[in-house]
Every structure is written in structure tokens, then in C-alpha cells.
Amino acid sequence: MSTPSSAIHRLILIRHGETEWSKVGKHTGTSDIPLTPLGEEQAAGLREPLDELLLTDPLVLSSPRVRATHTAELAGLSVSRTDEMFTEWNYGSYEGITTPQIRETDPDWTVWSRGGPGGESPQQMSDRMDAVINGLLDDLITRSVVLIGHGHLSRSLLARWIGAPIEFGAHFAMLPASLAVLGFDGETRQIQSLGITGYRSADYVDAGRPAHVRTV
């Protein structure tokens, strides 16, 4: 995926810290669910990784949901602007329920293939991410951009950043309070880093994923 060569700065994607819904795998789109105490610790832990990135005059953008704005605050970031464009995938009638619950009546469902009934389709989410990216390219000519958002939002944007179909987002992971670094190699868009956290991410079991079992 190409972009004007004058856009040289990095885009940093941050997923919010843990919430009571995210830790059990409930789809959280429009609901305004706060961080757990652990989520607050995770968010505060982002300060050091962000400092190490040596960002240039960062423009800090955020979803207006409290789990995102509070993550930004705890990470030491001053939000310049919030926008509904940076909110999570709208899951429609699947809001607040888990994938196993959804599959009791819709066995083959994934958000990547079917979206949220009454919410956003994959094509609508893809179009929204393209609009977000296009809106940031001019800023990336002169400064770094930090976007604090959500899990499926970030994974969707990662896919569209490299010009892949939105369903390719299924292959990316965004743990709570993790960051990804997006940038450029000449005119080519790159994912330069993924999965950076300020905590021991190997110890964290994300909802819906099996626990890591150590053998002696």
C-alpha cells in the first residue's frame, strides 16, 4: 500500500486497558465500560514504552469512550481530540455478549465475516478505517499521531493500513493496553511493531484464548 513519500512520521495505535467486559470476552462497542483496577495498571505501564518511541510533537486522538480516554490519561497522554470515528466496531444486537453465546444461534459467526446485526458490516468498518487513515496522512507529514481506541478497531485499521481486506485483521492481536507502531518505508506502509506492553504480557490471558501452561 503506497502513500505520499512526504508522510514520514509514525502512527501509534493503543488499545485501552482491561475492562470487566473485555476480560470475559463480551463484545463492547457502544457501551461505556470503565477500566478495571488491573486495566488502570496496564494503562499506566504504557508510559515507559511511549517515552522510548521518542515521538515528534504527537497529535493524540481518542475514542470518546471512558475506557479509551482514561487509558490515555494514565499513560501520560493529553488528548487533543475525541471522535466517534475512533470508536469500536458497532456490534448491534451482539453488544454485551460473547462469541460462544453468539454461536449458540449463529454457529459460523465472526465479526470479520458478518459484522454486527443492526450495527456495522465488515464493509462499513473497512470504509470507516479507510476514512480514518486518509484523515491522518496530512498530520503524519509533520508530526507523530497517537490513536487510543479499541481491539477490533485497531485490528481493522492494521489490516487496512497495509491494504489488506478487513478480514485480515483476524490475524493481528491487540492485548489490553498494548500498542502497535505503523510507519513508512519510502512510499510503502508498514507495521513496524506490534504487541508492545508495559506489563508481562505472557502472564495475561486474553478472553477467549487458552491459558499458557508451563511444563516442568
Short mmCIF file of C-alpha atoms in Angstrom, two decimals:
data_model
loop_
_atom_site.label_atom_id
_atom_site.label_comp_id
_atom_site.label_asym_id
_atom_site.label_seq_id
_atom_site.Cartn_x
_atom_site.Cartn_y
_atom_site.Cartn_z
CA MET A 1 0.00 0.00 0.00
CA SER A 2 1.51 3.30 -1.07
CA THR A 3 1.16 6.77 0.36
CA PRO A 4 2.80 10.13 -0.41
CA SER A 5 6.50 9.92 0.41
CA SER A 6 6.27 13.15 2.40
CA ALA A 7 4.29 11.34 5.12
CA ILE A 8 7.21 10.19 7.24
CA HIS A 9 6.12 10.11 10.88
CA ARG A 10 4.67 7.17 12.80
CA LEU A 11 1.11 6.32 13.77
CA ILE A 12 0.81 4.68 17.19
CA LEU A 13 -2.28 2.58 17.87
CA ILE A 14 -3.20 1.89 21.50
CA ARG A 15 -5.92 -0.41 22.76
CA HIS A 16 -7.49 0.57 26.08
CA GLY A 17 -6.73 -1.40 29.26
CA GLU A 18 -8.79 -4.25 30.64
CA THR A 19 -12.48 -3.79 31.49
CA GLU A 20 -14.90 -6.13 33.24
CA TRP A 21 -16.43 -6.93 29.85
CA SER A 22 -13.20 -7.37 27.92
CA LYS A 23 -11.76 -9.82 30.43
CA VAL A 24 -14.67 -12.22 29.87
CA GLY A 25 -14.96 -11.63 26.12
CA LYS A 26 -18.16 -9.58 25.98
CA HIS A 27 -18.33 -7.54 22.79
CA THR A 28 -18.08 -3.92 23.86
CA GLY A 29 -18.90 -1.40 21.18
CA THR A 30 -21.22 1.45 22.16
CA SER A 31 -21.34 0.61 25.88
CA ASP A 32 -19.21 2.86 28.09
CA ILE A 33 -17.48 0.37 30.40
CA PRO A 34 -14.69 1.66 32.71
CA LEU A 35 -11.28 0.11 33.27
CA THR A 36 -10.74 -2.46 36.00
CA PRO A 37 -8.01 -1.77 38.60
CA LEU A 38 -5.77 -4.09 36.57
CA GLY A 39 -6.69 -2.19 33.43
CA GLU A 40 -5.58 1.02 35.12
CA GLU A 41 -2.23 -0.57 36.00
CA GLN A 42 -1.83 -1.78 32.43
CA ALA A 43 -2.56 1.69 31.06
CA ALA A 44 -0.10 3.39 33.42
CA GLY A 45 2.53 0.91 32.30
CA LEU A 46 2.42 2.39 28.79
CA ARG A 47 4.35 5.47 29.91
CA GLU A 48 7.78 3.91 29.52
CA PRO A 49 7.20 2.29 26.09
CA LEU A 50 5.77 5.58 24.83
CA ASP A 51 8.76 7.52 26.13
CA GLU A 52 11.09 5.12 24.33
CA LEU A 53 9.39 5.83 20.99
CA LEU A 54 10.65 9.46 21.04
CA LEU A 55 7.55 10.74 19.29
CA THR A 56 7.64 14.04 17.41
CA ASP A 57 5.11 16.64 18.65
CA PRO A 58 2.43 13.93 18.94
CA LEU A 59 -1.16 14.60 17.97
CA VAL A 60 -3.19 12.50 20.41
CA LEU A 61 -6.59 11.30 19.23
CA SER A 62 -9.01 9.11 21.15
CA SER A 63 -12.30 7.33 21.08
CA PRO A 64 -14.68 9.26 23.36
CA ARG A 65 -15.41 6.12 25.41
CA VAL A 66 -14.16 6.41 29.01
CA ARG A 67 -12.06 3.24 28.75
CA ALA A 68 -10.04 4.92 25.99
CA THR A 69 -9.78 8.44 27.43
CA HIS A 70 -8.84 7.09 30.88
CA THR A 71 -6.17 4.88 29.29
CA ALA A 72 -4.74 7.96 27.60
CA GLU A 73 -4.70 9.90 30.87
CA LEU A 74 -3.00 7.10 32.81
CA ALA A 75 -0.43 6.68 30.01
CA GLY A 76 0.54 10.33 30.39
CA LEU A 77 -1.08 11.48 27.15
CA SER A 78 -3.03 14.69 26.69
CA VAL A 79 -5.86 14.06 24.24
CA SER A 80 -6.15 16.67 21.51
CA ARG A 81 -9.46 15.44 20.10
CA THR A 82 -12.04 12.69 20.52
CA ASP A 83 -14.18 11.49 17.65
CA GLU A 84 -16.84 8.84 17.04
CA MET A 85 -14.76 7.76 14.04
CA PHE A 86 -12.34 6.19 16.52
CA THR A 87 -14.93 4.11 18.38
CA GLU A 88 -15.11 0.33 18.45
CA TRP A 89 -16.94 -1.75 15.85
CA ASN A 90 -20.68 -1.35 16.36
CA TYR A 91 -21.82 -4.88 17.23
CA GLY A 92 -25.53 -4.10 17.04
CA SER A 93 -27.62 -6.80 18.70
CA TYR A 94 -24.45 -8.71 19.66
CA GLU A 95 -23.41 -5.95 22.06
CA GLY A 96 -22.56 -7.27 25.52
CA ILE A 97 -22.48 -10.96 24.65
CA THR A 98 -19.58 -13.34 23.98
CA THR A 99 -18.65 -15.24 20.84
CA PRO A 100 -19.64 -18.64 22.35
CA GLN A 101 -23.07 -17.21 23.21
CA ILE A 102 -23.48 -15.82 19.69
CA ARG A 103 -22.55 -19.16 18.15
CA GLU A 104 -25.32 -20.95 20.01
CA THR A 105 -27.70 -19.47 17.42
CA ASP A 106 -25.23 -18.35 14.70
CA PRO A 107 -22.63 -21.16 14.59
CA ASP A 108 -20.32 -19.77 11.90
CA TRP A 109 -20.31 -16.17 13.07
CA THR A 110 -17.24 -13.97 13.18
CA VAL A 111 -17.23 -10.20 13.24
CA TRP A 112 -14.87 -10.31 10.25
CA SER A 113 -17.31 -12.18 8.05
CA ARG A 114 -20.70 -10.89 9.21
CA GLY A 115 -20.20 -7.84 11.40
CA GLY A 116 -22.81 -6.90 13.96
CA PRO A 117 -26.52 -7.37 13.08
CA GLY A 118 -28.10 -3.94 13.30
CA GLY A 119 -24.61 -2.45 13.72
CA GLU A 120 -21.71 -2.26 11.26
CA SER A 121 -20.95 -4.67 8.45
CA PRO A 122 -17.35 -5.57 7.55
CA GLN A 123 -17.59 -3.29 4.51
CA GLN A 124 -18.83 -0.38 6.61
CA MET A 125 -16.00 -0.88 9.09
CA SER A 126 -13.47 -1.13 6.26
CA ASP A 127 -14.76 2.13 4.77
CA ARG A 128 -14.58 3.81 8.18
CA MET A 129 -10.96 2.72 8.68
CA ASP A 130 -10.03 3.97 5.23
CA ALA A 131 -11.54 7.35 6.09
CA VAL A 132 -9.61 7.44 9.39
CA ILE A 133 -6.32 6.64 7.63
CA ASN A 134 -6.88 9.19 4.88
CA GLY A 135 -7.69 11.81 7.51
CA LEU A 136 -4.38 11.21 9.29
CA LEU A 137 -1.95 11.26 6.37
CA ASP A 138 -1.57 15.03 6.27
CA ASP A 139 -0.79 15.13 10.01
CA LEU A 140 1.83 12.40 9.53
CA ILE A 141 3.77 14.71 7.23
CA THR A 142 4.76 16.93 10.15
CA ARG A 143 4.24 15.01 13.40
CA SER A 144 3.60 11.69 15.12
CA VAL A 145 -0.01 10.63 15.71
CA VAL A 146 -1.27 8.52 18.63
CA LEU A 147 -4.72 6.95 18.40
CA ILE A 148 -6.23 5.42 21.55
CA GLY A 149 -9.07 3.08 20.72
CA HIS A 150 -10.26 -0.49 20.88
CA GLY A 151 -9.42 -4.06 19.94
CA HIS A 152 -11.37 -4.66 16.73
CA LEU A 153 -10.89 -1.03 15.71
CA SER A 154 -7.11 -1.40 15.94
CA ARG A 155 -7.03 -4.77 14.20
CA SER A 156 -9.24 -3.44 11.40
CA LEU A 157 -7.05 -0.39 10.96
CA LEU A 158 -3.90 -2.55 10.89
CA ALA A 159 -5.35 -4.56 8.01
CA ARG A 160 -6.42 -1.53 6.01
CA TRP A 161 -3.11 0.28 6.70
CA ILE A 162 -1.30 -2.35 4.63
CA GLY A 163 -4.08 -2.54 2.04
CA ALA A 164 -5.33 -5.98 3.12
CA PRO A 165 -9.02 -6.93 3.24
CA ILE A 166 -10.52 -6.13 6.61
CA GLU A 167 -10.92 -9.81 7.48
CA PHE A 168 -7.11 -9.98 7.60
CA GLY A 169 -7.48 -8.19 10.93
CA ALA A 170 -8.28 -11.59 12.45
CA HIS A 171 -4.55 -12.39 12.17
CA PHE A 172 -3.45 -9.49 14.40
CA ALA A 173 -3.57 -9.44 18.20
CA MET A 174 -4.08 -6.34 20.34
CA LEU A 175 -3.88 -7.13 24.05
CA PRO A 176 -5.34 -4.65 26.54
CA ALA A 177 -3.11 -1.59 26.91
CA SER A 178 -0.85 -2.68 24.08
CA LEU A 179 0.46 -0.56 21.26
CA ALA A 180 1.34 -1.00 17.60
CA VAL A 181 3.69 1.19 15.59
CA LEU A 182 2.72 1.94 11.99
CA GLY A 183 5.03 3.76 9.63
CA PHE A 184 6.53 4.03 6.18
CA ASP A 185 9.41 2.62 4.18
CA GLY A 186 9.65 5.17 1.44
CA GLU A 187 6.17 5.06 -0.07
CA THR A 188 5.15 1.72 1.45
CA ARG A 189 3.05 1.49 4.59
CA GLN A 190 4.46 -0.86 7.22
CA ILE A 191 3.55 -2.39 10.55
CA GLN A 192 6.82 -1.77 12.35
CA SER A 193 6.00 -3.13 15.82
CA LEU A 194 3.06 -4.94 17.39
CA GLY A 195 2.13 -6.13 20.86
CA ILE A 196 4.23 -3.70 22.93
CA THR A 197 3.08 -3.51 26.55
CA GLY A 198 4.36 -2.15 29.84
CA TYR A 199 3.45 -5.36 31.66
CA ARG A 200 4.39 -9.04 31.35
CA SER A 201 2.05 -9.87 28.50
CA ALA A 202 2.98 -13.56 28.66
CA ASP A 203 1.18 -13.69 32.01
CA TYR A 204 -2.05 -12.18 30.67
CA VAL A 205 -4.72 -14.48 29.25
CA ASP A 206 -6.94 -12.56 26.87
CA ALA A 207 -10.60 -13.55 26.82
CA GLY A 208 -11.34 -16.46 24.54
CA ARG A 209 -7.74 -17.61 24.35
CA PRO A 210 -6.35 -20.66 26.15
CA ALA A 211 -4.14 -20.21 29.18
CA HIS A 212 -0.43 -20.71 28.66
CA VAL A 213 0.51 -23.87 30.51
CA ARG A 214 4.09 -24.18 31.74
CA THR A 215 5.63 -27.63 31.88
CA VAL A 216 8.44 -28.59 34.23
#
